[in-house]
XYZ file of C-alpha atoms in Angstrom:
555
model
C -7.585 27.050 -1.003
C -8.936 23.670 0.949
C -8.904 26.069 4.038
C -10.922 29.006 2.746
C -13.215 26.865 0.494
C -14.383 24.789 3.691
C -16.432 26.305 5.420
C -18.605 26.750 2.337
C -18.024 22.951 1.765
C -19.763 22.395 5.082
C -22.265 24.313 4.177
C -23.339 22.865 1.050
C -22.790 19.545 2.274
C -24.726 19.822 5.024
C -28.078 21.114 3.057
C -27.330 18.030 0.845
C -27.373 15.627 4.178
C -29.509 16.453 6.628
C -28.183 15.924 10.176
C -24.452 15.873 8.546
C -23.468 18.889 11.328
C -24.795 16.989 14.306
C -23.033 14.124 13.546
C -20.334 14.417 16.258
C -18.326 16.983 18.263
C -15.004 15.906 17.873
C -12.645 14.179 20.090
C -10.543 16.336 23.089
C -6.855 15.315 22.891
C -6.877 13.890 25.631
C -9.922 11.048 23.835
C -7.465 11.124 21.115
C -4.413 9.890 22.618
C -6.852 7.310 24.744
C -7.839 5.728 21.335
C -4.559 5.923 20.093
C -3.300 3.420 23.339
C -6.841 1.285 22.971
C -5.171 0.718 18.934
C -1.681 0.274 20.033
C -3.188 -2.291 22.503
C -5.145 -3.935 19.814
C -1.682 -4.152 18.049
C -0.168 -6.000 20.684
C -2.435 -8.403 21.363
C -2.672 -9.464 17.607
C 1.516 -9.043 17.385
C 2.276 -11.112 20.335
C 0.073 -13.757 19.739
C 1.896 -14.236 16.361
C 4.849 -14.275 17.419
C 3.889 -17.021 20.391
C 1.882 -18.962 18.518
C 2.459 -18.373 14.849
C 5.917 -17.391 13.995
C 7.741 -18.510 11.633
C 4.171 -19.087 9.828
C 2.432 -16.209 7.403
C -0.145 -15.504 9.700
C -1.723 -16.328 12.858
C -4.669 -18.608 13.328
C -6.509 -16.943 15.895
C -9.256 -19.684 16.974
C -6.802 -22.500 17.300
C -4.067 -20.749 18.805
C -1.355 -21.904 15.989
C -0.235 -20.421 12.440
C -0.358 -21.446 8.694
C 1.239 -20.280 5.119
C -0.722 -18.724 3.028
C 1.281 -16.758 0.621
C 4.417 -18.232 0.572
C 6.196 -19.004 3.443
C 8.112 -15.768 4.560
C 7.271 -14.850 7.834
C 4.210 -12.572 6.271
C 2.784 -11.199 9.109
C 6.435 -9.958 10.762
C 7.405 -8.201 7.481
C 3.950 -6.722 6.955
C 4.195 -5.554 10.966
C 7.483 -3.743 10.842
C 6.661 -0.360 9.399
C 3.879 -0.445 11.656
C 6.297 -1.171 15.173
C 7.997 2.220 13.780
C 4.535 4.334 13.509
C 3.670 3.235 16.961
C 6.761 4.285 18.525
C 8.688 0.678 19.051
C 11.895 0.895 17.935
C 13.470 -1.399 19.838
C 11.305 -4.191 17.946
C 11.617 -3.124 15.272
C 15.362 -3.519 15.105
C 15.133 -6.548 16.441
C 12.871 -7.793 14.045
C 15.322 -6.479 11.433
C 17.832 -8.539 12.834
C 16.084 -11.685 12.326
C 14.710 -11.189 8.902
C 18.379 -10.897 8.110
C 19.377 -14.211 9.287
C 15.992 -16.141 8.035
C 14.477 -14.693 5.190
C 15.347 -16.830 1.910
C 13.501 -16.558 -1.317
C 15.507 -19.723 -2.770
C 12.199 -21.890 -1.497
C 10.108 -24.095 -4.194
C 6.915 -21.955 -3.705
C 4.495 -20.964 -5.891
C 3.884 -16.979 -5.134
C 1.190 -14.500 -5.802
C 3.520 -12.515 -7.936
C 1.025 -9.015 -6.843
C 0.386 -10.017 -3.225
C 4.331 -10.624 -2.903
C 5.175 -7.266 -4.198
C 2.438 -5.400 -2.470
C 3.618 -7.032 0.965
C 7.228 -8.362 1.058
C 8.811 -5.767 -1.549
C 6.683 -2.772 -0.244
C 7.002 -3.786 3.691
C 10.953 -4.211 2.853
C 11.449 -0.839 1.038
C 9.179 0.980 3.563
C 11.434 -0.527 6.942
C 14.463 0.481 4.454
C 13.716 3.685 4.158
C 13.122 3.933 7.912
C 16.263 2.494 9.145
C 17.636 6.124 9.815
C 14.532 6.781 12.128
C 14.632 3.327 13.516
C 18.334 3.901 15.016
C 19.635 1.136 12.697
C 23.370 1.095 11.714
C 23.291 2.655 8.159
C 25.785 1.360 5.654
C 27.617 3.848 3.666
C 25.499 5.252 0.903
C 22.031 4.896 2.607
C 19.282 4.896 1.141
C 21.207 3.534 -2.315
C 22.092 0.837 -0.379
C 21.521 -1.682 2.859
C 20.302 -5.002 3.877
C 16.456 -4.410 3.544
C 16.932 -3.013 0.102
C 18.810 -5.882 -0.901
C 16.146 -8.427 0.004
C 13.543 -6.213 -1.492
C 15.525 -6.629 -4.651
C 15.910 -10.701 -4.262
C 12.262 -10.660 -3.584
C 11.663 -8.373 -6.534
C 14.181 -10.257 -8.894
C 12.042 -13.449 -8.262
C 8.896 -12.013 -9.345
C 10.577 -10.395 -12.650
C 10.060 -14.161 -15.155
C 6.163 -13.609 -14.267
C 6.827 -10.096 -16.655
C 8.237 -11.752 -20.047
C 4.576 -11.891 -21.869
C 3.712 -10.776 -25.538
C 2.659 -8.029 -23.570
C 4.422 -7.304 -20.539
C 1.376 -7.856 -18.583
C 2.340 -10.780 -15.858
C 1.131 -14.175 -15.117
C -0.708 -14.317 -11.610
C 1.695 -16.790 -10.030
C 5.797 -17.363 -10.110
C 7.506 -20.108 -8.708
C 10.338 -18.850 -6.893
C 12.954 -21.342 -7.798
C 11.975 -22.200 -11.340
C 9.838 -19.344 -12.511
C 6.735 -19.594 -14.284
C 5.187 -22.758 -14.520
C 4.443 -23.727 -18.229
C 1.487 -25.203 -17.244
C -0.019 -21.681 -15.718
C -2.665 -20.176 -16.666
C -2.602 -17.029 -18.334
C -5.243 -14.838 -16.793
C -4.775 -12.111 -14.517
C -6.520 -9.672 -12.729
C -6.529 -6.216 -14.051
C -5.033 -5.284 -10.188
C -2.558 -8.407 -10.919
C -1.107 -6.879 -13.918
C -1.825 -2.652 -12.776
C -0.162 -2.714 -8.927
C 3.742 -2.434 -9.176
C 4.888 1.084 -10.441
C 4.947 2.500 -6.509
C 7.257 -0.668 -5.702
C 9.199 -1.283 -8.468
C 9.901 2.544 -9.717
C 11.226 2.837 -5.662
C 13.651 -0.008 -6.681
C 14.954 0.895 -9.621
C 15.427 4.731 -8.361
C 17.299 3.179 -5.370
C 19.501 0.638 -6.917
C 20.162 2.046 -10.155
C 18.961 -0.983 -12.184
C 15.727 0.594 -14.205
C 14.343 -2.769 -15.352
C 11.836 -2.661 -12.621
C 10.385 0.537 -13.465
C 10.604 -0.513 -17.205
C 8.413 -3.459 -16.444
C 5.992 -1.815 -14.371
C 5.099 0.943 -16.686
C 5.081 -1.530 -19.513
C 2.675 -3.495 -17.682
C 0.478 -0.497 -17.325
C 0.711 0.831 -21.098
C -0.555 -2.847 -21.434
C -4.051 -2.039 -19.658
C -4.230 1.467 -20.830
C -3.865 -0.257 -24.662
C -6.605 -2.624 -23.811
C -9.257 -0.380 -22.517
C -12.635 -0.342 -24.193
C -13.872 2.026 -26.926
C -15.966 4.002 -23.824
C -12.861 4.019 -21.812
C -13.449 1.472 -19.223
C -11.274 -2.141 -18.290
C -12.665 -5.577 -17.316
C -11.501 -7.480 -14.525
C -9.307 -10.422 -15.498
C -7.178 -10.231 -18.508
C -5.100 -12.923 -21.195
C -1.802 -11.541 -20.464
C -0.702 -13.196 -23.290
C -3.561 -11.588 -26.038
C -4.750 -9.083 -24.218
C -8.264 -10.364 -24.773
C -10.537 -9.315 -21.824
C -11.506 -12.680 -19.703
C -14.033 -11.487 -17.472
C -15.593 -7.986 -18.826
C -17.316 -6.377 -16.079
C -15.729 -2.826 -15.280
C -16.215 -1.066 -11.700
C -13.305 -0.168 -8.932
C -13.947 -2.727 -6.699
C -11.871 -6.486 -6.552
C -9.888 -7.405 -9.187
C -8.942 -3.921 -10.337
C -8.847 -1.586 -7.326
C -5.580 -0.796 -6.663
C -4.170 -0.469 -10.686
C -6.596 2.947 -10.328
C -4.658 3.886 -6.642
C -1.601 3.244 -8.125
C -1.803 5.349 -11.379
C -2.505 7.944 -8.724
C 0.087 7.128 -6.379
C 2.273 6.397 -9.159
C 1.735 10.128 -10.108
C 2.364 11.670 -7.255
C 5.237 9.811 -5.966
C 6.873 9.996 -9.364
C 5.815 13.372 -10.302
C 4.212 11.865 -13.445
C 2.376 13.178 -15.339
C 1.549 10.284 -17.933
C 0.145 8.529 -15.457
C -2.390 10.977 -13.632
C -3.560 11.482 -17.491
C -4.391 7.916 -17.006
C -6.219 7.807 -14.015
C -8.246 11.583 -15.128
C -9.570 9.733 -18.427
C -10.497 6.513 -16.992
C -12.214 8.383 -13.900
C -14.323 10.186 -16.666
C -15.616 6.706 -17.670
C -15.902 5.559 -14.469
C -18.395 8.940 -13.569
C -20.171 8.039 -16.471
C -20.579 4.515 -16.438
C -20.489 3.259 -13.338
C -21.332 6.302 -10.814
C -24.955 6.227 -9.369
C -25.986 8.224 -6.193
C -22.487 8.012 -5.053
C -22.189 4.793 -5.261
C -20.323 3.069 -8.024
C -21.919 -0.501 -9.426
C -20.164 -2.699 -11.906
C -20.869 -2.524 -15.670
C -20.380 -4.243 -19.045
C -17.080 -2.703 -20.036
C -18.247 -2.328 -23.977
C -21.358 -1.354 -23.042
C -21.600 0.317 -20.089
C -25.009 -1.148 -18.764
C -25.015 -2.698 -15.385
C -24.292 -6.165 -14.284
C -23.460 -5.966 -10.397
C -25.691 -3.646 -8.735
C -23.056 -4.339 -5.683
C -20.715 -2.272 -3.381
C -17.852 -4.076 -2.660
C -15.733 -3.915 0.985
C -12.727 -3.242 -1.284
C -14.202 -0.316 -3.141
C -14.221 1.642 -0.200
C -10.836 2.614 -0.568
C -12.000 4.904 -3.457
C -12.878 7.774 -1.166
C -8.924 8.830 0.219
C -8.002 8.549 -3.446
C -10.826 10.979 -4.836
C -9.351 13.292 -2.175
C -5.684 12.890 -3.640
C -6.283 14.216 -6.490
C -8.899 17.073 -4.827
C -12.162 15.765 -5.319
C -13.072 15.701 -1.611
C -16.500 16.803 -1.805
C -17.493 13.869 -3.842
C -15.188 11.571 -1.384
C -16.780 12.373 1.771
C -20.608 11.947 -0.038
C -19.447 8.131 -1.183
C -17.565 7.620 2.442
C -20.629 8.438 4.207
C -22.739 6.058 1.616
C -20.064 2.976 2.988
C -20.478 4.523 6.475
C -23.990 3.759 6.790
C -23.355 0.143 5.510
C -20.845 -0.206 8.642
C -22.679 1.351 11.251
C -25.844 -1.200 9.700
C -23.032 -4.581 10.782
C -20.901 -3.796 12.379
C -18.085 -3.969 9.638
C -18.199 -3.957 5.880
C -19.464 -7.258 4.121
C -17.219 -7.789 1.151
C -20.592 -7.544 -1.194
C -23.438 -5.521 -0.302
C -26.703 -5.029 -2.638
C -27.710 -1.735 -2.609
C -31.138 -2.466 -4.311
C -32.056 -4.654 -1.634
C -29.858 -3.034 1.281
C -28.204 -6.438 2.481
C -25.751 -8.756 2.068
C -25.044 -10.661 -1.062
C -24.982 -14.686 -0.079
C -21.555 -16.266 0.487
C -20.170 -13.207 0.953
C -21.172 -11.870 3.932
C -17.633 -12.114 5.581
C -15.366 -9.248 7.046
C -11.948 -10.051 7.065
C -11.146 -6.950 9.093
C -10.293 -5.012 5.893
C -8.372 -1.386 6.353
C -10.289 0.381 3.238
C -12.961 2.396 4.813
C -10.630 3.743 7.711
C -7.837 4.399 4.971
C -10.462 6.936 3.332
C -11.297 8.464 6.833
C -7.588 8.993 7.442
C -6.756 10.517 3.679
C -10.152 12.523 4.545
C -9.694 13.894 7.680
C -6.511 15.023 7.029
C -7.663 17.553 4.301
C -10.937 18.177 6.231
C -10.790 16.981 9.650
C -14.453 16.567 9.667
C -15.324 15.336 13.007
C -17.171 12.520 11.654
C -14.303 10.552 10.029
C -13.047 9.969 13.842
C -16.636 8.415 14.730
C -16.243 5.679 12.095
C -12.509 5.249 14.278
C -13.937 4.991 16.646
C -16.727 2.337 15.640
C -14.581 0.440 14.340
C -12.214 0.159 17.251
C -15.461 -0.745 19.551
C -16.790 -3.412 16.593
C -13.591 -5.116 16.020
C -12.676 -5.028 19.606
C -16.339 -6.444 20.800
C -16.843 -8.632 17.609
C -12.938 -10.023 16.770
C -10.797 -10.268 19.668
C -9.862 -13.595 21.307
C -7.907 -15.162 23.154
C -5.045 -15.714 20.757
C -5.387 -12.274 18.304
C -8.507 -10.812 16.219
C -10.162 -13.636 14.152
C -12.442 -12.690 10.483
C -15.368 -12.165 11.133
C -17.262 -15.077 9.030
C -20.500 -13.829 8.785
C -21.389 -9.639 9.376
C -25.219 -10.789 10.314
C -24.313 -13.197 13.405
C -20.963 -12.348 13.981
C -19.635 -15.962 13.873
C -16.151 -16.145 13.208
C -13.430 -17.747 11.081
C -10.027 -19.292 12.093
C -7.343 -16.309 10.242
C -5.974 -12.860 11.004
C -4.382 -12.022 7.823
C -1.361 -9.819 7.688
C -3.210 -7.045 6.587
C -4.802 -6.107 9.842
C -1.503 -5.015 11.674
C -0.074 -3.900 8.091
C -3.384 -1.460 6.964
C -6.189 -1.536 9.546
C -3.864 -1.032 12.862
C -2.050 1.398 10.833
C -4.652 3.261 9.454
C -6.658 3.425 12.719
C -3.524 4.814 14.516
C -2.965 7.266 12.095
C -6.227 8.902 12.455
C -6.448 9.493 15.936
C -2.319 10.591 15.703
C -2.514 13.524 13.139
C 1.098 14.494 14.810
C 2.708 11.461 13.754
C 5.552 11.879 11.674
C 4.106 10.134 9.102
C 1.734 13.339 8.714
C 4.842 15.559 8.551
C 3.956 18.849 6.640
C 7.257 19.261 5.402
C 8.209 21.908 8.587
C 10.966 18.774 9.470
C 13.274 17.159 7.800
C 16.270 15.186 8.053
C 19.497 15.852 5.362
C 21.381 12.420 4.241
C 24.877 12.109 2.749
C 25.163 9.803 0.094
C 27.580 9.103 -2.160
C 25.663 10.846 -4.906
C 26.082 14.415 -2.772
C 23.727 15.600 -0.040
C 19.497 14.951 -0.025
C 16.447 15.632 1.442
C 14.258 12.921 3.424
C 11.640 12.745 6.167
C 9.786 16.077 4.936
C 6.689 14.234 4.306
C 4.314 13.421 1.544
C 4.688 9.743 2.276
C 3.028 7.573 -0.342
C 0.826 4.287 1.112
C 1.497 1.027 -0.924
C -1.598 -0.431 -1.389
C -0.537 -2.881 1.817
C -0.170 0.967 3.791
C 3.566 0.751 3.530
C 4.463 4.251 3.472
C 7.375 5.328 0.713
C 9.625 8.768 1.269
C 9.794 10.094 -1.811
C 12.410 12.462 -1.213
C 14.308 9.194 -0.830
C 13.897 8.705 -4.546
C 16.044 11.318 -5.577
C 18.563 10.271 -3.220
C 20.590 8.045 -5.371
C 20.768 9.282 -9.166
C 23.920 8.515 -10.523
C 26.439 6.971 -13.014
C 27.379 4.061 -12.511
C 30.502 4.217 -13.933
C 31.501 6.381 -11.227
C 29.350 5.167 -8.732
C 31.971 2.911 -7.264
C 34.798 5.292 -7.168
C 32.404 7.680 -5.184
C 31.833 5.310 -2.637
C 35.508 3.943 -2.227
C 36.021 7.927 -0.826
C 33.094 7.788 1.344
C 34.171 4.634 2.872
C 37.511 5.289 3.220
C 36.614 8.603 4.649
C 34.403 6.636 7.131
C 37.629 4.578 7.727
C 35.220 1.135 7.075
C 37.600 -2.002 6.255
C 36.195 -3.973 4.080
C 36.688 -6.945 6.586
C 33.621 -5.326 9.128
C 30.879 -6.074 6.508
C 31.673 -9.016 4.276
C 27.827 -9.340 3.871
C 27.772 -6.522 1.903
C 31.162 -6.963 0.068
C 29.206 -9.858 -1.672
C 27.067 -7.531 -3.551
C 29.538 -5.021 -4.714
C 32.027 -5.712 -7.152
C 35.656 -5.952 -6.735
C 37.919 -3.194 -7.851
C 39.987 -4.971 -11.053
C 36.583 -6.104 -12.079
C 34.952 -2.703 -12.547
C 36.907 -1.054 -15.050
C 36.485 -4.334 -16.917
C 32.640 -3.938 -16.836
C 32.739 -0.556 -18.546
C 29.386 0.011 -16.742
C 27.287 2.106 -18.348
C 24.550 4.727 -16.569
C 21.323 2.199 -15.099
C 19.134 5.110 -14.808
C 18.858 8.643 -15.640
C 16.242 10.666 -13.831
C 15.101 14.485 -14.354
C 17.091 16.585 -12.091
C 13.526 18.274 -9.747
C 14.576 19.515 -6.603
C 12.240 17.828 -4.004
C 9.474 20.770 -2.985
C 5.957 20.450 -1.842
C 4.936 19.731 -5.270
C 3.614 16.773 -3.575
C -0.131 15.878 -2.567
C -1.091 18.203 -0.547
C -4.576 18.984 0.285
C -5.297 17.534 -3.079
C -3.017 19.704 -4.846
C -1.209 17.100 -7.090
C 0.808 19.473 -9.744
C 1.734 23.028 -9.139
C 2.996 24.538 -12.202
């Protein structure tokens, strides 16, 4: 339908913007792959100098040549890098890498952790290299994907972050200390994103493991928003988790609740749910309402739906590649090319920009080298591959390598008018904006996979579908199979008698992987444990119900 409905979409579009056709003429293959080395070497450069100069810090600090913690002390910028060694083609590092997350990562630290930006970057960067070990040549347990060493530390990760759920209202505190839990003295507001951004993570666990009190909090955390919306249909931006009174009340899709929106969608789509696209339809009926002006979105009084931020936001320009998720590409590419203009004006997106005036908002003129605008153009080229989408890649390659790069990585970018610059690279830029920027100029990566390939996995569980595409982005880009989440239903009463047989089929001793004897439990004990089933799921064969072209549900 996309394909016989766009010429006409071109058409239209381009009597609505003058000069949209002349825009660009595309890029030969043989530009394409040149862009795609020029981003791989931008990879590189920021990879290696963490791992000189950095490593075993979060992230790198480019001016100074040396690195810091920032959001907890795990090696952030190596786990956030790995899926992205894989997309690139470097397997070789990225077992190695593997390797030595296994022997150093350890959540038993006294830290105080961003209970959302641990999930979004340290869960989601585990489960994604997980579910990529096949690919990656690693040396699958029995049972993979149910089970393995990356899953299990996205678990311990994941288990650490559960205290931060048990609220009056299963909305989560902000912060957990990972050796004592929540801090009584912590305070109980939340960002609406904060409380919204878990279901893609947490659903993968429990689907994987078996255990379904991830999923249970995630989608209890979510009812908890959806409960708490206003009368016209809109939420604020940070939240009492423990009345659900509305802190700060100003409602737009920007920072603070971007990413509970993308992952009602994602949610949707990588869980087949329909509950939760419901969701995102009604509050995007608000959102048009309230907040929608010109195709730009400002931020509103969430009772009563008059303005208070006439601002666009760097982070609000992922909203593009989700309107085309769920089909609405038209309107996508008109607010993409809206953000566009504010790029092509700096250089790079300011993280607040007045659109009254047409200029930066003071103190915050920064741009941290944020992935949202080239996330859209990647989500919208693929359903349109409108020639223009690879001019913004190719913009921003040219402004982040002219602007960013030093000697020692790509450093923020302080201030979009003068282009001075500030001592960080956060993890995001090899996790999203490498990623993302690779992505578009590679639209044969496997990551774009149409379904035409796929690979078929034994498990214990019977025989299942992965690698056929559909790949759902965490908001930190970390793509999820979701074949792989039909992969492992079971019972777990007999769970461990089916994998005795594949194991002893597979003639394993228990002896050659103590490691992961530790986490399974010994045969007198099970029968004692009268296990009962963790987690029943639907029975859906996997098919291209999935997003495609903005198709979300078939029947």
């Amino acid at each position: 339908m996309v394909t016989i409905l766009y010429p006409l979409y071109l058409g239209i579009l381009g009597a609505l913007l003058p000069g949209y056709h002349a825009r660009d003429r595309g890029l030969t293959e043989e530009e394409m792959a040149q862009y795609r080395d020029r981003v791989k070497s931008m990879f590189y450069h920021a990879y290696n100098n963490y791992l000189d100069h950095a490593f075993p810090y979060d992230e790198l600090r480019p001016l100074t040549c040396d690195g810091q913690d920032t959001w907890g002390s795990f090696s952030l910028t190596l786990i956030d890098a790995l899926d992205t060694l894989l997309i690139i083609g470097n397997v070789t590092e990225f077992q190695r890498v593997v390797n030595v997350l296994q022997d150093t990562l350890d959540f038993d630290i006294d830290v105080n952790a961003s209970v959302f930006e641990t999930n979004i970057r340290v869960v989601g960067g585990l489960l994604s290299a997980h579910l990529f070990s096949k690919r990656a040549g690693l040396e699958l347990e029995p049972g993979w994907p149910c089970t393995g060493p990356l899953l299990r530390m996205a678990e311990e990760a994941a288990r650490k972050l559960l205290p931060a759920f048990d609220t009056a209202t299963g909305m989560p505190y902000g912060t957990v200390n990972l050796l004592r839990g929540v801090n009584p003295t912590e305070t109980p507001v939340t960002c609406t994103a904060g409380v919204g951004t878990f279901i893609v993570e947490f659903a993968t666990l429990s689907r994987l493991t078996g255990d379904p009190q991830f999923e249970m909090v995630a989608r209890r955390a979510l009812r908890g928003l959806w409960e708490s919306r206003s009368d016209i249909g809109l939420v604020g931006n940070h939240v009492d988790v423990m009345t659900s009174k509305w802190v700060a009340q100003d409602a737009g899709i920007g920072a603070g609740v971007d990413s509970y929106f993308e992952y009602l969608v994602k949610g949707a789509i990588l869980l087949q749910d329909e509950e939760l696209m419901s969701m995102f339809l009604e509050y995007n009926k608000a959102l048009q309402n309230f907040t929608k002006y010109d195709d730009w979105y400002v931020w509103v009084q969430m009772y009563k739906g008059t303005v208070t931020m006439p601002v666009f936001q760097s982070l609000e320009a992922f909203w593009p590649g989700l309107q085309s998720l769920v089909g609405d590409i038209r309107s996508g590419m008109r607010s993409f090319l809206n953000y566009y203009t504010v790029w092509r004006q700096f250089g790079g997106l300011p993280e607040f920009y007045s659109i009254p005036q047409g200029f930066t908002v003071e103190k915050r003129e920064g741009y941290p080298l944020r992935p949202e605008l080239i996330e859209s153009a990647m989500y919208l080229y693929k359903a349109t591959r409108d020639p223009i989408l690879l001019e913004l890649g190719r913009d921003a390659v040219e402004s982040i390598e002219r602007i960013s790069k030093v000697d020692c990585g790509f450093a923020t970018i302080k201030d979009v008018r003068d282009h001075k610059l500030d001592n960080r690279m956060e993890s995001f830029f090899l996790a999203e904006t490498i990623k993302y920027l690779y992505l578009l100029f590679d639209p044969d990566n496997f990551i774009h996979n149409d379904g035409s390939t796929s690979d078929l996995v034994v498990t214990p569980y019977g025989e299942c579908v992965m690698g056929a595409g559909g790949y759902v982005f965490n908001t930190e880009a970390h793509p999820i199979d979701p074949a792989a989440l039909h992969c492992c239903k079971r019972d777990s009463a007999e769970q461990w008698e089916v994998e005795d047989l594949v194991r002893e089929f597979f003639s394993i001793k228990s002896s050659s992987n103590p490691k992961a004897q530790q986490h399974r439990p010994d045969s007198q004990n099970r029968n004692k444990s009268k296990r009962t089933s963790k987690l029943s799921c639907p029975s859906q064969p996997f098919t291209s119900k999935l997003s495609i072209l903005g198709q979300v549900f078939l029947d």
